[in-house]
């Protein structure tokens, strides 16, 4: 009998990935980790907080902000009770999360794997919503939103996104607002589940030591027993985003002992293909660490002068609808912090700052971290899913790292950070 699945071997990493596309369109990947005791599973829909305006099967829909996150919460709540507790009863640790572009359900276990997998699939695939339960959930998520609104770090991040983006839905809080959540109905939830939880809009990733044929056969039998689905027909409407930031400065007062500041440098996504985006993402990681990392003379100077402490952090994010750089710190002297960051960036762009020696050192360090991470089924399953939706290959990372040149570092740093297109958001104590 011919296997229905395909196998890709990454000999340079001693990794093996098996893939089968089920008859209903669901893609299933098994990452083979022989000898591992723990098994990890993720079941993910290509559906996130940005998907509030879409066309499905010829009909246009506008749904309330925060509905993807709301739906994630409700999938655990069934007529027979809370499924979350059932995972615990069967020795599994379960969780779920919603991001801007995906909703993922997951569990890890050392026992009863197929029973837990069956529970996961049934939970995600079979919706159960009533007006009463939706109303109850509105109250629960309202409290969650209020809690987040009092969290200085959370507010700082989201207010920075709001200041950067004029029209893009990436600035929408994943949880929604008190107003938008109150508009959600059971009908909205059924619509979004039918639209985005269609098998061909989902992917399942398993990581651990499996009998490959048995596992694929188990999933296939389950998927074949499901009701017939229309193939997904989704058109997302993403508004055009101007290059300029929406608001350059914003100050909030919250209960903080030391002021917090975040700088956001907005750069619009371009028409680069996945290869370029993946290389640029890696190159910016190297560039930012060279300029602002703990080994940088700039960081040492800022630290010695008391402008930053170990709370200082930075990140570059590039996805299909997102491309920006963020920097944050807790500091009493946030005016000097902002001025110094801008000065350093402009200075680096006009001098020969980057060095081949430092780049090679960073490559070795990143490769070490990456190889260590491949020992974790949790890391593999979650990152494989993220890379898959971004159009990347998790196991291609070493080749991407190796391909980055010093010229890439300079070019991508110069083109990805514009100090004239920056927002500054400050959280300080009540006066």
Coordinates of C-alpha atoms in Angstrom, one line a residue, residues 95-298:
X95 CA -4.1 26.2 25.9
X96 CA -5.1 28.5 23.0
X97 CA -4.2 32.0 21.7
X98 CA -5.3 34.5 19.1
X99 CA -2.9 36.7 17.1
X100 CA -3.4 39.2 14.3
X101 CA -3.5 36.4 11.7
X102 CA -4.2 33.1 13.4
X103 CA -6.0 31.3 16.2
X104 CA -4.3 28.2 17.6
X105 CA -5.5 25.5 20.0
X106 CA -2.9 23.2 21.5
X107 CA -2.0 20.6 24.1
X108 CA 1.0 18.7 25.3
X109 CA 0.9 15.3 27.0
X110 CA 2.8 12.2 27.9
X111 CA -0.2 9.9 28.0
X112 CA -3.6 9.3 26.2
X113 CA -2.4 11.1 23.1
X114 CA -5.2 9.9 20.7
X115 CA -7.9 10.5 23.3
X116 CA -6.6 14.1 23.7
X117 CA -6.3 14.6 20.0
X118 CA -9.9 13.4 19.5
X119 CA -11.0 15.9 22.1
X120 CA -9.0 18.7 20.4
X121 CA -10.5 18.0 17.0
X122 CA -14.1 17.7 18.3
X123 CA -13.7 20.9 20.4
X124 CA -12.4 22.9 17.4
X125 CA -14.6 21.5 14.8
X126 CA -18.0 21.4 16.5
X127 CA -19.4 24.8 17.5
X128 CA -21.9 25.3 20.2
X129 CA -23.1 28.8 20.9
X130 CA -26.3 30.1 22.6
X131 CA -27.4 33.7 23.3
X132 CA -27.2 33.0 27.0
X133 CA -23.6 31.7 26.9
X134 CA -22.5 34.5 24.6
X135 CA -23.9 37.1 27.0
X136 CA -22.1 35.5 29.9
X137 CA -18.8 35.5 27.9
X138 CA -19.3 39.2 27.1
X139 CA -19.1 39.8 30.8
X140 CA -16.0 37.7 31.2
X141 CA -14.1 39.3 28.4
X142 CA -15.2 42.8 29.4
X143 CA -13.4 42.1 32.7
X144 CA -10.4 40.9 30.8
X145 CA -10.3 44.0 28.7
X146 CA -10.6 46.3 31.8
X147 CA -7.7 44.4 33.4
X148 CA -5.5 44.9 30.2
X149 CA -6.4 48.6 30.2
X150 CA -4.8 49.0 33.6
X151 CA -1.7 47.2 32.6
X152 CA 1.0 49.8 31.7
X153 CA 3.0 47.5 29.4
X154 CA 0.0 46.3 27.5
X155 CA -1.4 49.8 27.1
X156 CA 2.0 51.1 26.0
X157 CA 2.3 48.5 23.2
X158 CA -1.2 49.0 21.9
X159 CA -1.2 52.7 22.0
X160 CA 2.0 52.7 20.0
X161 CA 0.4 50.6 17.3
X162 CA -2.6 52.9 17.4
X163 CA -0.3 55.9 17.0
X164 CA 1.5 54.3 14.1
X165 CA -1.3 53.0 12.0
X166 CA -4.1 55.1 10.4
X167 CA -6.3 52.4 8.8
X168 CA -4.6 49.0 9.2
X169 CA -6.5 46.5 11.3
X170 CA -3.2 45.4 13.0
X171 CA -3.8 48.3 15.4
X172 CA -7.0 46.8 16.6
X173 CA -6.7 45.3 20.1
X174 CA -7.0 41.5 19.7
X175 CA -9.5 41.4 22.6
X176 CA -11.6 44.2 21.0
X177 CA -13.2 47.0 23.0
X178 CA -16.0 47.1 25.5
X179 CA -18.2 48.5 22.8
X180 CA -17.3 46.0 20.1
X181 CA -17.6 42.9 22.3
X182 CA -21.1 43.9 23.4
X183 CA -22.2 43.6 19.7
X184 CA -21.2 40.0 19.3
X185 CA -24.0 37.5 18.8
X186 CA -24.2 33.7 18.4
X187 CA -24.9 34.3 14.7
X188 CA -21.7 36.2 14.3
X189 CA -19.8 33.3 15.9
X190 CA -21.4 30.6 13.8
X191 CA -20.6 32.7 10.6
X192 CA -17.0 33.1 11.5
X193 CA -16.6 29.5 12.5
X194 CA -18.1 28.3 9.3
X195 CA -16.0 30.7 7.2
X196 CA -12.6 30.5 8.9
X197 CA -12.6 27.1 10.6
X198 CA -13.1 25.3 7.3
X199 CA -10.6 22.4 7.0
X200 CA -8.8 23.9 4.0
X201 CA -8.1 27.1 6.0
X202 CA -6.5 25.2 8.9
X203 CA -3.3 23.3 9.7
X204 CA -2.5 20.7 12.3
X205 CA 1.1 20.2 13.6
X206 CA 2.2 17.3 15.7
X207 CA 5.6 17.1 17.3
X208 CA 6.9 14.0 19.1
X209 CA 7.6 10.3 18.7
X210 CA 4.7 8.8 16.7
X211 CA 3.8 5.8 14.7
X212 CA 3.4 7.8 11.5
X213 CA 1.1 5.6 9.6
X214 CA -1.2 5.0 12.6
X215 CA -1.4 8.7 13.4
X216 CA -2.2 9.8 9.9
X217 CA -4.8 7.0 9.6
X218 CA -6.4 8.1 12.9
X219 CA -6.7 11.7 11.8
X220 CA -7.9 10.7 8.3
X221 CA -10.6 8.5 9.7
X222 CA -11.8 11.3 11.9
X223 CA -11.8 13.9 9.1
X224 CA -13.6 11.6 6.8
X225 CA -16.4 11.2 9.4
X226 CA -17.0 14.9 9.5
X227 CA -19.9 16.5 7.5
X228 CA -19.1 17.7 4.0
X229 CA -17.7 21.2 3.9
X230 CA -17.7 23.8 1.2
X231 CA -14.1 24.7 0.3
X232 CA -13.3 28.0 1.9
X233 CA -13.8 31.1 -0.3
X234 CA -12.4 34.0 1.7
X235 CA -11.5 37.4 0.4
X236 CA -10.1 39.8 3.0
X237 CA -10.5 43.5 2.7
X238 CA -7.5 45.3 4.0
X239 CA -7.6 49.1 3.8
X240 CA -4.8 51.0 2.2
X241 CA -2.3 52.4 4.8
X242 CA -0.4 55.7 4.3
X243 CA 3.3 55.8 4.9
X244 CA 3.1 58.5 7.5
X245 CA 2.3 57.7 11.2
X246 CA -1.1 58.7 12.5
X247 CA 0.1 60.4 15.7
X248 CA 3.7 61.3 16.5
X249 CA 3.4 61.8 20.3
X250 CA 1.1 60.5 23.0
X251 CA 1.2 60.7 26.8
X252 CA -0.9 58.6 29.2
X253 CA -1.1 58.7 33.0
X254 CA -1.3 55.3 34.7
X255 CA -0.2 53.8 38.0
X256 CA 3.5 53.5 37.4
X257 CA 6.5 54.2 39.6
X258 CA 8.9 54.9 36.7
X259 CA 7.8 56.3 33.3
X260 CA 7.7 54.0 30.4
X261 CA 8.4 55.0 26.8
X262 CA 8.0 53.2 23.5
X263 CA 9.2 54.3 20.1
X264 CA 7.7 52.9 17.0
X265 CA 9.3 53.2 13.6
X266 CA 6.7 52.5 10.9
X267 CA 7.7 51.1 7.5
X268 CA 5.0 49.8 5.1
X269 CA 5.1 46.2 3.9
X270 CA 6.2 46.1 0.3
X271 CA 5.7 43.6 -2.5
X272 CA 8.8 41.5 -1.5
X273 CA 8.4 37.8 -1.8
X274 CA 8.7 35.4 1.2
X275 CA 12.4 34.8 0.6
X276 CA 13.2 38.5 0.8
X277 CA 11.0 39.0 3.8
X278 CA 12.5 36.1 5.7
X279 CA 16.1 37.4 5.0
X280 CA 15.2 40.9 5.9
X281 CA 13.6 39.8 9.2
X282 CA 16.9 37.9 10.1
X283 CA 19.1 40.7 9.0
X284 CA 17.2 43.3 11.1
X285 CA 17.5 41.0 14.1
X286 CA 21.3 41.1 13.6
X287 CA 21.4 44.8 12.9
X288 CA 19.4 45.9 16.0
X289 CA 21.5 43.6 18.2
X290 CA 24.7 45.1 16.9
X291 CA 23.5 48.6 17.5
X292 CA 21.5 48.3 20.7
X293 CA 22.4 44.9 22.1
X294 CA 24.2 44.3 25.4
X295 CA 27.6 44.1 23.6
X296 CA 27.1 47.4 21.8
X297 CA 29.1 50.5 22.8
X298 CA 25.9 52.5 22.4

